[in-house]
């Protein structure tokens, strides 16, 4: 591996898409022919020091994670115009597009298979004391062999101790401890796992609010006001209800989630 990469080391292909910062391009490393996704973040797009800190933290955390269900970050470099993140190319693109092509929800078998992959990634992240805090379909990609890949560690932090952070994550995925701006820890990803499972099975989030009204969403989350349709199997609804628990300490932990009948005996 070259010590320092430059843009000349890569042949740039088609635009894959644009993120909240910059664009993602298909690229090939010239010497090895290795295909990657190159996320190019123009420096001029980075206004605040907070954004710089967030990108620095994303690089520091994401570069050290090596797991099949976590999109690899092979390296990064920058020049006077942009920051470049050298990422694993996910052959089937954005997960939420795949979800919408399926009519917005999966069968219980399929949902369980994908949630099992998310749990496997979360177990690995917990072993590296990393919390993602923004697990949602928009931050998932799909590999060419249908492997789910958690991407976008822009909101990830080290679960050093209890954390108090400003608003982060996505409204419908916000955990109660975040809504009440309390301290939070790794259990926040358990809450998001519950929301994700609900969305995979039902095709919408449990605390959806009309016209994205924050106050309404906060009220629903804090009072745990949601319902699971009768059409959802008992194992699946039991799984969700053990994760969507107000008190972080009372949520089903990852070990129990892997052993839960919904995951271990899908359908
Ligand atoms: C927040 S964000 O930046 O992540 N969202 C913007 C966005 C929007 C769209 C794509 C992609 C994207 C990102 N990728 C990364 Cl990172 C690695 N591989 C891909 C990656 N791979 C990819 C693979 C295949 C396809 N095709 C498949 C054939 O049909 C057309 C789309 C698209 C993207 N795509 C990203």
PDB file of C-alpha atoms and ligand atoms in Angstrom:
ATOM      1  CA  UNK A   1       0.000   0.000   0.000  1.00  0.00           C
ATOM      2  CA  UNK A   2       1.381   3.423  -0.949  1.00  0.00           C
ATOM      3  CA  UNK A   3       2.205   5.469   2.095  1.00  0.00           C
ATOM      4  CA  UNK A   4       0.199   8.485   0.977  1.00  0.00           C
ATOM      5  CA  UNK A   5      -2.492   8.308  -1.622  1.00  0.00           C
ATOM      6  CA  UNK A   6      -3.170  11.071  -4.106  1.00  0.00           C
ATOM      7  CA  UNK A   7      -6.008  11.496  -6.583  1.00  0.00           C
ATOM      8  CA  UNK A   8      -3.582  10.476  -9.384  1.00  0.00           C
ATOM      9  CA  UNK A   9      -3.488   6.958  -7.904  1.00  0.00           C
ATOM     10  CA  UNK A  10      -7.114   6.515  -8.944  1.00  0.00           C
ATOM     11  CA  UNK A  11      -9.026   6.356 -12.190  1.00  0.00           C
ATOM     12  CA  UNK A  12     -12.416   7.976 -11.481  1.00  0.00           C
ATOM     13  CA  UNK A  13     -15.542   6.236 -12.883  1.00  0.00           C
ATOM     14  CA  UNK A  14     -19.223   7.153 -12.573  1.00  0.00           C
ATOM     15  CA  UNK A  15     -20.879   9.179  -9.853  1.00  0.00           C
ATOM     16  CA  UNK A  16     -22.536   6.792  -7.403  1.00  0.00           C
ATOM     17  CA  UNK A  17     -24.404   9.410  -5.438  1.00  0.00           C
ATOM     18  CA  UNK A  18     -24.112  12.366  -3.139  1.00  0.00           C
ATOM     19  CA  UNK A  19     -24.077  12.360   0.650  1.00  0.00           C
ATOM     20  CA  UNK A  20     -24.739  15.029   3.212  1.00  0.00           C
ATOM     21  CA  UNK A  21     -21.143  16.101   2.488  1.00  0.00           C
ATOM     22  CA  UNK A  22     -19.629  15.708  -0.954  1.00  0.00           C
ATOM     23  CA  UNK A  23     -20.111  13.024  -3.584  1.00  0.00           C
ATOM     24  CA  UNK A  24     -19.335   9.309  -3.883  1.00  0.00           C
ATOM     25  CA  UNK A  25     -17.547   8.172  -7.075  1.00  0.00           C
ATOM     26  CA  UNK A  26     -16.755   4.716  -8.362  1.00  0.00           C
ATOM     27  CA  UNK A  27     -12.951   4.560  -8.696  1.00  0.00           C
ATOM     28  CA  UNK A  28     -10.189   2.100  -9.496  1.00  0.00           C
ATOM     29  CA  UNK A  29      -6.722   2.168  -7.937  1.00  0.00           C
ATOM     30  CA  UNK A  30      -4.429   2.239 -10.982  1.00  0.00           C
ATOM     31  CA  UNK A  31      -1.630  -0.122  -9.878  1.00  0.00           C
ATOM     32  CA  UNK A  32      -3.768  -2.909  -8.392  1.00  0.00           C
ATOM     33  CA  UNK A  33      -6.962  -2.396 -10.389  1.00  0.00           C
ATOM     34  CA  UNK A  34      -8.822  -2.561  -7.060  1.00  0.00           C
ATOM     35  CA  UNK A  35     -12.291  -0.999  -7.309  1.00  0.00           C
ATOM     36  CA  UNK A  36     -13.346   1.347  -4.505  1.00  0.00           C
ATOM     37  CA  UNK A  37     -15.908   4.031  -3.738  1.00  0.00           C
ATOM     38  CA  UNK A  38     -14.190   7.403  -3.350  1.00  0.00           C
ATOM     39  CA  UNK A  39     -16.102   9.881  -1.196  1.00  0.00           C
ATOM     40  CA  UNK A  40     -14.908  13.374  -2.135  1.00  0.00           C
ATOM     41  CA  UNK A  41     -15.705  16.133   0.366  1.00  0.00           C
ATOM     42  CA  UNK A  42     -14.785  19.599  -0.950  1.00  0.00           C
ATOM     43  CA  UNK A  43     -13.103  21.650   1.776  1.00  0.00           C
ATOM     44  CA  UNK A  44     -15.272  24.618   0.836  1.00  0.00           C
ATOM     45  CA  UNK A  45     -18.336  22.543   1.782  1.00  0.00           C
ATOM     46  CA  UNK A  46     -16.989  22.158   5.304  1.00  0.00           C
ATOM     47  CA  UNK A  47     -18.093  25.290   7.105  1.00  0.00           C
ATOM     48  CA  UNK A  48     -18.022  24.645  10.849  1.00  0.00           C
ATOM     49  CA  UNK A  49     -15.323  23.314  13.156  1.00  0.00           C
ATOM     50  CA  UNK A  50     -17.969  20.828  14.316  1.00  0.00           C
ATOM     51  CA  UNK A  51     -18.084  19.367  10.785  1.00  0.00           C
ATOM     52  CA  UNK A  52     -14.301  19.051  10.704  1.00  0.00           C
ATOM     53  CA  UNK A  53     -14.404  17.295  14.108  1.00  0.00           C
ATOM     54  CA  UNK A  54     -17.190  15.001  12.857  1.00  0.00           C
ATOM     55  CA  UNK A  55     -15.234  14.010   9.702  1.00  0.00           C
ATOM     56  CA  UNK A  56     -12.038  13.526  11.694  1.00  0.00           C
ATOM     57  CA  UNK A  57     -13.922  11.319  14.189  1.00  0.00           C
ATOM     58  CA  UNK A  58     -15.610   9.398  11.331  1.00  0.00           C
ATOM     59  CA  UNK A  59     -12.183   8.655   9.779  1.00  0.00           C
ATOM     60  CA  UNK A  60     -10.573   7.710  13.099  1.00  0.00           C
ATOM     61  CA  UNK A  61     -13.403   5.387  14.126  1.00  0.00           C
ATOM     62  CA  UNK A  62     -14.391   3.942  10.737  1.00  0.00           C
ATOM     63  CA  UNK A  63     -10.810   3.173   9.570  1.00  0.00           C
ATOM     64  CA  UNK A  64     -10.295   0.753  12.467  1.00  0.00           C
ATOM     65  CA  UNK A  65     -13.457  -1.288  11.929  1.00  0.00           C
ATOM     66  CA  UNK A  66     -13.093  -4.506   9.936  1.00  0.00           C
ATOM     67  CA  UNK A  67     -16.312  -6.553   9.730  1.00  0.00           C
ATOM     68  CA  UNK A  68     -18.312  -8.013   6.811  1.00  0.00           C
ATOM     69  CA  UNK A  69     -21.386  -5.981   7.712  1.00  0.00           C
ATOM     70  CA  UNK A  70     -19.527  -2.696   8.129  1.00  0.00           C
ATOM     71  CA  UNK A  71     -18.475  -0.867   4.958  1.00  0.00           C
ATOM     72  CA  UNK A  72     -14.672  -0.817   4.980  1.00  0.00           C
ATOM     73  CA  UNK A  73     -12.751   2.458   5.019  1.00  0.00           C
ATOM     74  CA  UNK A  74      -9.391   1.530   3.440  1.00  0.00           C
ATOM     75  CA  UNK A  75      -7.813   4.941   3.925  1.00  0.00           C
ATOM     76  CA  UNK A  76      -8.113   8.650   3.349  1.00  0.00           C
ATOM     77  CA  UNK A  77      -6.093  11.541   1.978  1.00  0.00           C
ATOM     78  CA  UNK A  78      -6.600  15.184   1.197  1.00  0.00           C
ATOM     79  CA  UNK A  79      -5.319  17.952  -1.054  1.00  0.00           C
ATOM     80  CA  UNK A  80      -5.935  21.661  -1.006  1.00  0.00           C
ATOM     81  CA  UNK A  81      -9.459  21.235  -2.459  1.00  0.00           C
ATOM     82  CA  UNK A  82     -10.995  18.169  -0.818  1.00  0.00           C
ATOM     83  CA  UNK A  83     -10.874  15.351   1.702  1.00  0.00           C
ATOM     84  CA  UNK A  84     -11.021  11.884   0.079  1.00  0.00           C
ATOM     85  CA  UNK A  85     -12.347   8.782   1.869  1.00  0.00           C
ATOM     86  CA  UNK A  86     -11.322   5.483   0.222  1.00  0.00           C
ATOM     87  CA  UNK A  87     -14.299   3.212   0.901  1.00  0.00           C
ATOM     88  CA  UNK A  88     -15.378  -0.321   0.034  1.00  0.00           C
ATOM     89  CA  UNK A  89     -17.580  -0.375  -3.072  1.00  0.00           C
ATOM     90  CA  UNK A  90     -21.000  -1.835  -2.160  1.00  0.00           C
ATOM     91  CA  UNK A  91     -22.073  -3.604  -5.352  1.00  0.00           C
ATOM     92  CA  UNK A  92     -25.848  -3.178  -4.943  1.00  0.00           C
ATOM     93  CA  UNK A  93     -25.939   0.397  -3.680  1.00  0.00           C
ATOM     94  CA  UNK A  94     -28.274   1.997  -1.188  1.00  0.00           C
ATOM     95  CA  UNK A  95     -30.255  -0.312   1.048  1.00  0.00           C
ATOM     96  CA  UNK A  96     -33.308   1.942   1.361  1.00  0.00           C
ATOM     97  CA  UNK A  97     -33.673   1.914  -2.447  1.00  0.00           C
ATOM     98  CA  UNK A  98     -33.673  -1.897  -2.271  1.00  0.00           C
ATOM     99  CA  UNK A  99     -36.231  -1.708   0.572  1.00  0.00           C
ATOM    100  CA  UNK A 100     -38.489   0.601  -1.456  1.00  0.00           C
ATOM    101  CA  UNK A 101     -38.215  -1.644  -4.525  1.00  0.00           C
ATOM    102  CA  UNK A 102     -39.592  -4.407  -2.285  1.00  0.00           C
ATOM    103  CA  UNK A 103     -42.666  -2.299  -1.665  1.00  0.00           C
ATOM    104  CA  UNK A 104     -41.075  -0.720   1.390  1.00  0.00           C
ATOM    105  CA  UNK A 105     -41.013  -3.775   3.638  1.00  0.00           C
ATOM    106  CA  UNK A 106     -39.583  -7.305   3.865  1.00  0.00           C
ATOM    107  CA  UNK A 107     -41.030 -10.701   4.727  1.00  0.00           C
ATOM    108  CA  UNK A 108     -40.250 -11.795   8.298  1.00  0.00           C
ATOM    109  CA  UNK A 109     -37.618 -14.211   6.949  1.00  0.00           C
ATOM    110  CA  UNK A 110     -35.837 -11.483   4.978  1.00  0.00           C
ATOM    111  CA  UNK A 111     -36.153  -8.903   7.762  1.00  0.00           C
ATOM    112  CA  UNK A 112     -34.712 -11.382  10.295  1.00  0.00           C
ATOM    113  CA  UNK A 113     -31.803 -12.179   7.946  1.00  0.00           C
ATOM    114  CA  UNK A 114     -30.874  -8.486   7.589  1.00  0.00           C
ATOM    115  CA  UNK A 115     -31.428  -7.649  11.272  1.00  0.00           C
ATOM    116  CA  UNK A 116     -29.159 -10.587  12.185  1.00  0.00           C
ATOM    117  CA  UNK A 117     -26.402  -8.939  10.101  1.00  0.00           C
ATOM    118  CA  UNK A 118     -26.963  -5.597  11.863  1.00  0.00           C
ATOM    119  CA  UNK A 119     -26.736  -7.327  15.269  1.00  0.00           C
ATOM    120  CA  UNK A 120     -23.513  -9.039  14.189  1.00  0.00           C
ATOM    121  CA  UNK A 121     -22.028  -5.634  13.272  1.00  0.00           C
ATOM    122  CA  UNK A 122     -23.278  -4.097  16.549  1.00  0.00           C
ATOM    123  CA  UNK A 123     -21.650  -6.937  18.575  1.00  0.00           C
ATOM    124  CA  UNK A 124     -18.367  -6.206  16.777  1.00  0.00           C
ATOM    125  CA  UNK A 125     -18.747  -2.447  17.384  1.00  0.00           C
ATOM    126  CA  UNK A 126     -19.511  -3.003  21.074  1.00  0.00           C
ATOM    127  CA  UNK A 127     -16.286  -5.067  21.321  1.00  0.00           C
ATOM    128  CA  UNK A 128     -14.506  -1.993  19.942  1.00  0.00           C
ATOM    129  CA  UNK A 129     -16.571   0.297  22.239  1.00  0.00           C
ATOM    130  CA  UNK A 130     -18.010   2.178  19.280  1.00  0.00           C
ATOM    131  CA  UNK A 131     -21.618   3.381  19.194  1.00  0.00           C
ATOM    132  CA  UNK A 132     -23.040   4.372  15.811  1.00  0.00           C
ATOM    133  CA  UNK A 133     -26.096   6.367  16.998  1.00  0.00           C
ATOM    134  CA  UNK A 134     -27.561   6.758  13.533  1.00  0.00           C
ATOM    135  CA  UNK A 135     -28.538   3.271  12.366  1.00  0.00           C
ATOM    136  CA  UNK A 136     -31.279   3.730   9.733  1.00  0.00           C
ATOM    137  CA  UNK A 137     -31.961   2.452   6.192  1.00  0.00           C
ATOM    138  CA  UNK A 138     -30.350   5.566   4.639  1.00  0.00           C
ATOM    139  CA  UNK A 139     -27.043   4.636   6.271  1.00  0.00           C
ATOM    140  CA  UNK A 140     -27.057   1.048   5.045  1.00  0.00           C
ATOM    141  CA  UNK A 141     -25.637  -0.230   1.780  1.00  0.00           C
ATOM    142  CA  UNK A 142     -25.880  -3.600   0.056  1.00  0.00           C
ATOM    143  CA  UNK A 143     -22.899  -5.672  -1.095  1.00  0.00           C
ATOM    144  CA  UNK A 144     -22.992  -7.639  -4.346  1.00  0.00           C
ATOM    145  CA  UNK A 145     -23.797 -10.851  -2.424  1.00  0.00           C
ATOM    146  CA  UNK A 146     -26.715  -9.170  -0.612  1.00  0.00           C
ATOM    147  CA  UNK A 147     -24.618  -8.475   2.471  1.00  0.00           C
ATOM    148  CA  UNK A 148     -25.872  -5.509   4.464  1.00  0.00           C
ATOM    149  CA  UNK A 149     -23.138  -2.897   5.093  1.00  0.00           C
ATOM    150  CA  UNK A 150     -23.406  -0.257   7.812  1.00  0.00           C
ATOM    151  CA  UNK A 151     -21.942   2.957   6.363  1.00  0.00           C
ATOM    152  CA  UNK A 152     -21.666   6.621   7.338  1.00  0.00           C
ATOM    153  CA  UNK A 153     -20.055   6.771  10.764  1.00  0.00           C
ATOM    154  CA  UNK A 154     -20.512  10.521  10.845  1.00  0.00           C
ATOM    155  CA  UNK A 155     -22.353  10.334  14.169  1.00  0.00           C
ATOM    156  CA  UNK A 156     -20.338   7.462  15.684  1.00  0.00           C
ATOM    157  CA  UNK A 157     -18.449   8.005  18.948  1.00  0.00           C
ATOM    158  CA  UNK A 158     -16.376   5.938  21.303  1.00  0.00           C
ATOM    159  CA  UNK A 159     -18.620   4.671  24.070  1.00  0.00           C
ATOM    160  CA  UNK A 160     -16.026   5.919  26.509  1.00  0.00           C
ATOM    161  CA  UNK A 161     -18.385   6.853  29.255  1.00  0.00           C
ATOM    162  CA  UNK A 162     -21.888   8.224  29.351  1.00  0.00           C
ATOM    163  CA  UNK A 163     -22.228  10.804  26.633  1.00  0.00           C
ATOM    164  CA  UNK A 164     -24.215  13.978  26.480  1.00  0.00           C
ATOM    165  CA  UNK A 165     -24.444  15.130  22.885  1.00  0.00           C
ATOM    166  CA  UNK A 166     -26.493  17.638  21.033  1.00  0.00           C
ATOM    167  CA  UNK A 167     -29.238  16.510  18.698  1.00  0.00           C
ATOM    168  CA  UNK A 168     -27.927  13.774  16.458  1.00  0.00           C
ATOM    169  CA  UNK A 169     -29.414  10.947  14.469  1.00  0.00           C
ATOM    170  CA  UNK A 170     -32.727  11.177  12.681  1.00  0.00           C
ATOM    171  CA  UNK A 171     -35.970  12.379  14.228  1.00  0.00           C
ATOM    172  CA  UNK A 172     -38.055   9.211  13.832  1.00  0.00           C
ATOM    173  CA  UNK A 173     -35.080   7.162  15.051  1.00  0.00           C
ATOM    174  CA  UNK A 174     -34.429   9.354  18.102  1.00  0.00           C
ATOM    175  CA  UNK A 175     -34.168   7.422  21.369  1.00  0.00           C
ATOM    176  CA  UNK A 176     -35.994   8.740  24.481  1.00  0.00           C
ATOM    177  CA  UNK A 177     -32.701   9.518  26.262  1.00  0.00           C
ATOM    178  CA  UNK A 178     -31.757  11.671  23.276  1.00  0.00           C
ATOM    179  CA  UNK A 179     -35.178  13.372  23.191  1.00  0.00           C
ATOM    180  CA  UNK A 180     -34.820  14.219  26.885  1.00  0.00           C
ATOM    181  CA  UNK A 181     -31.193  15.226  26.288  1.00  0.00           C
ATOM    182  CA  UNK A 182     -30.104  12.831  28.992  1.00  0.00           C
ATOM    183  CA  UNK A 183     -26.885  10.856  29.159  1.00  0.00           C
ATOM    184  CA  UNK A 184     -26.748   7.983  26.695  1.00  0.00           C
ATOM    185  CA  UNK A 185     -24.507   4.995  25.931  1.00  0.00           C
ATOM    186  CA  UNK A 186     -24.315   1.960  23.603  1.00  0.00           C
ATOM    187  CA  UNK A 187     -27.953   1.061  24.373  1.00  0.00           C
ATOM    188  CA  UNK A 188     -28.944   3.795  21.964  1.00  0.00           C
ATOM    189  CA  UNK A 189     -28.104   1.430  19.065  1.00  0.00           C
ATOM    190  CA  UNK A 190     -30.485  -1.142  20.613  1.00  0.00           C
ATOM    191  CA  UNK A 191     -33.326   1.385  20.356  1.00  0.00           C
ATOM    192  CA  UNK A 192     -32.422   2.101  16.701  1.00  0.00           C
ATOM    193  CA  UNK A 193     -32.346  -1.686  16.070  1.00  0.00           C
ATOM    194  CA  UNK A 194     -35.952  -1.801  17.302  1.00  0.00           C
ATOM    195  CA  UNK A 195     -36.977   1.075  15.035  1.00  0.00           C
ATOM    196  CA  UNK A 196     -35.139  -0.521  12.081  1.00  0.00           C
ATOM    197  CA  UNK A 197     -36.851  -3.906  12.647  1.00  0.00           C
ATOM    198  CA  UNK A 198     -40.231  -2.179  12.853  1.00  0.00           C
ATOM    199  CA  UNK A 199     -39.545  -0.297   9.598  1.00  0.00           C
ATOM    200  CA  UNK A 200     -38.301  -3.447   7.781  1.00  0.00           C
ATOM    201  CA  UNK A 201     -41.486  -5.336   8.709  1.00  0.00           C
ATOM    202  CA  UNK A 202     -44.128  -2.624   8.556  1.00  0.00           C
ATOM    203  CA  UNK A 203     -42.658  -0.239   5.960  1.00  0.00           C
ATOM    204  CA  UNK A 204     -42.771   2.859   8.151  1.00  0.00           C
ATOM    205  CA  UNK A 205     -41.287   3.985  11.473  1.00  0.00           C
ATOM    206  CA  UNK A 206     -43.359   3.558  14.671  1.00  0.00           C
ATOM    207  CA  UNK A 207     -43.187   7.218  15.765  1.00  0.00           C
ATOM    208  CA  UNK A 208     -43.840   8.779  12.373  1.00  0.00           C
ATOM    209  CA  UNK A 209     -45.051  12.331  12.744  1.00  0.00           C
ATOM    210  CA  UNK A 210     -47.103  14.230  10.207  1.00  0.00           C
ATOM    211  CA  UNK A 211     -45.172  16.976   8.372  1.00  0.00           C
ATOM    212  CA  UNK A 212     -42.062  16.108  10.389  1.00  0.00           C
ATOM    213  CA  UNK A 213     -43.344  17.866  13.513  1.00  0.00           C
ATOM    214  CA  UNK A 214     -40.561  17.445  16.077  1.00  0.00           C
ATOM    215  CA  UNK A 215     -42.688  18.135  19.141  1.00  0.00           C
ATOM    216  CA  UNK A 216     -45.262  15.536  18.078  1.00  0.00           C
ATOM    217  CA  UNK A 217     -42.532  12.939  17.394  1.00  0.00           C
ATOM    218  CA  UNK A 218     -40.844  13.694  20.749  1.00  0.00           C
ATOM    219  CA  UNK A 219     -44.158  13.311  22.590  1.00  0.00           C
ATOM    220  CA  UNK A 220     -44.879   9.949  20.901  1.00  0.00           C
ATOM    221  CA  UNK A 221     -41.361   8.661  21.618  1.00  0.00           C
ATOM    222  CA  UNK A 222     -41.273   9.783  25.262  1.00  0.00           C
ATOM    223  CA  UNK A 223     -44.690   8.251  25.915  1.00  0.00           C
ATOM    224  CA  UNK A 224     -43.810   5.154  23.855  1.00  0.00           C
ATOM    225  CA  UNK A 225     -46.995   5.682  21.858  1.00  0.00           C
ATOM    226  CA  UNK A 226     -46.783   3.143  19.016  1.00  0.00           C
ATOM    227  CA  UNK A 227     -48.639   0.049  17.872  1.00  0.00           C
ATOM    228  CA  UNK A 228     -47.612  -3.114  16.041  1.00  0.00           C
ATOM    229  CA  UNK A 229     -50.166  -4.315  13.437  1.00  0.00           C
ATOM    230  CA  UNK A 230     -51.819  -7.720  14.047  1.00  0.00           C
ATOM    231  CA  UNK A 231     -50.315  -8.912  10.737  1.00  0.00           C
ATOM    232  CA  UNK A 232     -46.879  -9.027  12.406  1.00  0.00           C
ATOM    233  CA  UNK A 233     -45.992 -12.420  13.924  1.00  0.00           C
ATOM    234  CA  UNK A 234     -45.743 -12.789  17.716  1.00  0.00           C
ATOM    235  CA  UNK A 235     -41.982 -13.466  17.665  1.00  0.00           C
ATOM    236  CA  UNK A 236     -41.321 -10.358  15.584  1.00  0.00           C
ATOM    237  CA  UNK A 237     -43.524  -8.103  17.701  1.00  0.00           C
ATOM    238  CA  UNK A 238     -42.026  -9.502  20.924  1.00  0.00           C
ATOM    239  CA  UNK A 239     -38.538  -8.769  19.512  1.00  0.00           C
ATOM    240  CA  UNK A 240     -39.459  -5.146  18.725  1.00  0.00           C
ATOM    241  CA  UNK A 241     -41.185  -4.555  22.079  1.00  0.00           C
ATOM    242  CA  UNK A 242     -38.092  -5.720  23.995  1.00  0.00           C
ATOM    243  CA  UNK A 243     -35.964  -3.083  22.206  1.00  0.00           C
ATOM    244  CA  UNK A 244     -38.394  -0.128  22.172  1.00  0.00           C
ATOM    245  CA  UNK A 245     -38.107   0.312  25.947  1.00  0.00           C
ATOM    246  CA  UNK A 246     -37.812   3.788  27.453  1.00  0.00           C
ATOM    247  CA  UNK A 247     -35.183   2.941  30.057  1.00  0.00           C
ATOM    248  CA  UNK A 248     -31.913   2.164  28.153  1.00  0.00           C
ATOM    249  CA  UNK A 249     -30.844  -0.320  30.836  1.00  0.00           C
ATOM    250  CA  UNK A 250     -34.004  -2.388  30.377  1.00  0.00           C
ATOM    251  CA  UNK A 251     -33.558  -2.975  26.628  1.00  0.00           C
ATOM    252  CA  UNK A 252     -32.833  -6.538  25.446  1.00  0.00           C
ATOM    253  CA  UNK A 253     -29.059  -6.780  24.970  1.00  0.00           C
ATOM    254  CA  UNK A 254     -27.352  -7.977  21.773  1.00  0.00           C
ATOM    255  CA  UNK A 255     -26.730 -11.493  23.131  1.00  0.00           C
ATOM    256  CA  UNK A 256     -30.417 -12.004  23.918  1.00  0.00           C
ATOM    257  CA  UNK A 257     -31.331 -10.415  20.561  1.00  0.00           C
ATOM    258  CA  UNK A 258     -29.240 -13.016  18.683  1.00  0.00           C
ATOM    259  CA  UNK A 259     -30.895 -15.825  20.687  1.00  0.00           C
ATOM    260  CA  UNK A 260     -34.429 -14.408  20.305  1.00  0.00           C
ATOM    261  CA  UNK A 261     -36.788 -16.768  18.331  1.00  0.00           C
ATOM    262  CA  UNK A 262     -37.451 -14.026  15.739  1.00  0.00           C
ATOM    263  CA  UNK A 263     -33.732 -14.048  14.850  1.00  0.00           C
ATOM    264  CA  UNK A 264     -32.656 -17.608  15.660  1.00  0.00           C
ATOM    265  CA  UNK A 265     -35.844 -19.255  14.274  1.00  0.00           C
ATOM    266  CA  UNK A 266     -37.156 -16.744  11.680  1.00  0.00           C
ATOM    267  CA  UNK A 267     -40.756 -16.865  10.485  1.00  0.00           C
TER     268      UNK A 267
HETATM  269  C1  LIG B   1     -25.316   9.244   2.296  1.00  0.00           C
HETATM  270  S1  LIG B   1     -24.621   8.475   0.953  1.00  0.00           S
HETATM  271  O1  LIG B   1     -23.549   9.283   0.391  1.00  0.00           O
HETATM  272  O2  LIG B   1     -24.217   7.147   1.227  1.00  0.00           O
HETATM  273  N1  LIG B   1     -25.826   8.381  -0.161  1.00  0.00           N
HETATM  274  C2  LIG B   1     -25.536   8.874  -1.439  1.00  0.00           C
HETATM  275  C3  LIG B   1     -25.453   7.751  -2.310  1.00  0.00           C
HETATM  276  C4  LIG B   1     -26.439   7.688  -3.234  1.00  0.00           C
HETATM  277  C5  LIG B   1     -26.392   6.620  -4.084  1.00  0.00           C
HETATM  278  C6  LIG B   1     -25.403   5.653  -4.002  1.00  0.00           C
HETATM  279  C7  LIG B   1     -24.437   5.762  -3.042  1.00  0.00           C
HETATM  280  C8  LIG B   1     -23.427   4.734  -2.967  1.00  0.00           C
HETATM  281  C9  LIG B   1     -22.425   4.795  -2.045  1.00  0.00           C
HETATM  282  N2  LIG B   1     -21.532   3.757  -2.012  1.00  0.00           N
HETATM  283  C10 LIG B   1     -20.463   3.543  -1.216  1.00  0.00           C
HETATM  284 CL1  LIG B   1     -19.961   4.590   0.004  1.00  0.00          CL
HETATM  285  C11 LIG B   1     -19.895   2.353  -1.571  1.00  0.00           C
HETATM  286  N3  LIG B   1     -20.605   1.844  -2.591  1.00  0.00           N
HETATM  287  C12 LIG B   1     -21.615   2.716  -2.858  1.00  0.00           C
HETATM  288  C13 LIG B   1     -22.647   2.698  -3.801  1.00  0.00           C
HETATM  289  N4  LIG B   1     -22.743   1.642  -4.654  1.00  0.00           N
HETATM  290  C14 LIG B   1     -23.637   1.456  -5.713  1.00  0.00           C
HETATM  291  C15 LIG B   1     -23.659   0.233  -6.330  1.00  0.00           C
HETATM  292  C16 LIG B   1     -24.540  -0.022  -7.394  1.00  0.00           C
HETATM  293  C17 LIG B   1     -25.414   0.963  -7.841  1.00  0.00           C
HETATM  294  N5  LIG B   1     -26.272   0.723  -8.908  1.00  0.00           N
HETATM  295  C18 LIG B   1     -26.604  -0.689  -9.167  1.00  0.00           C
HETATM  296  C19 LIG B   1     -27.290  -0.820 -10.530  1.00  0.00           C
HETATM  297  O3  LIG B   1     -28.405   0.068 -10.630  1.00  0.00           O
HETATM  298  C20 LIG B   1     -28.015   1.438 -10.512  1.00  0.00           C
HETATM  299  C21 LIG B   1     -27.370   1.678  -9.140  1.00  0.00           C
HETATM  300  C22 LIG B   1     -25.385   2.223  -7.202  1.00  0.00           C
HETATM  301  C23 LIG B   1     -24.508   2.458  -6.159  1.00  0.00           C
HETATM  302  N6  LIG B   1     -23.535   3.709  -3.843  1.00  0.00           N
HETATM  303  C24 LIG B   1     -24.460   6.802  -2.186  1.00  0.00           C
END
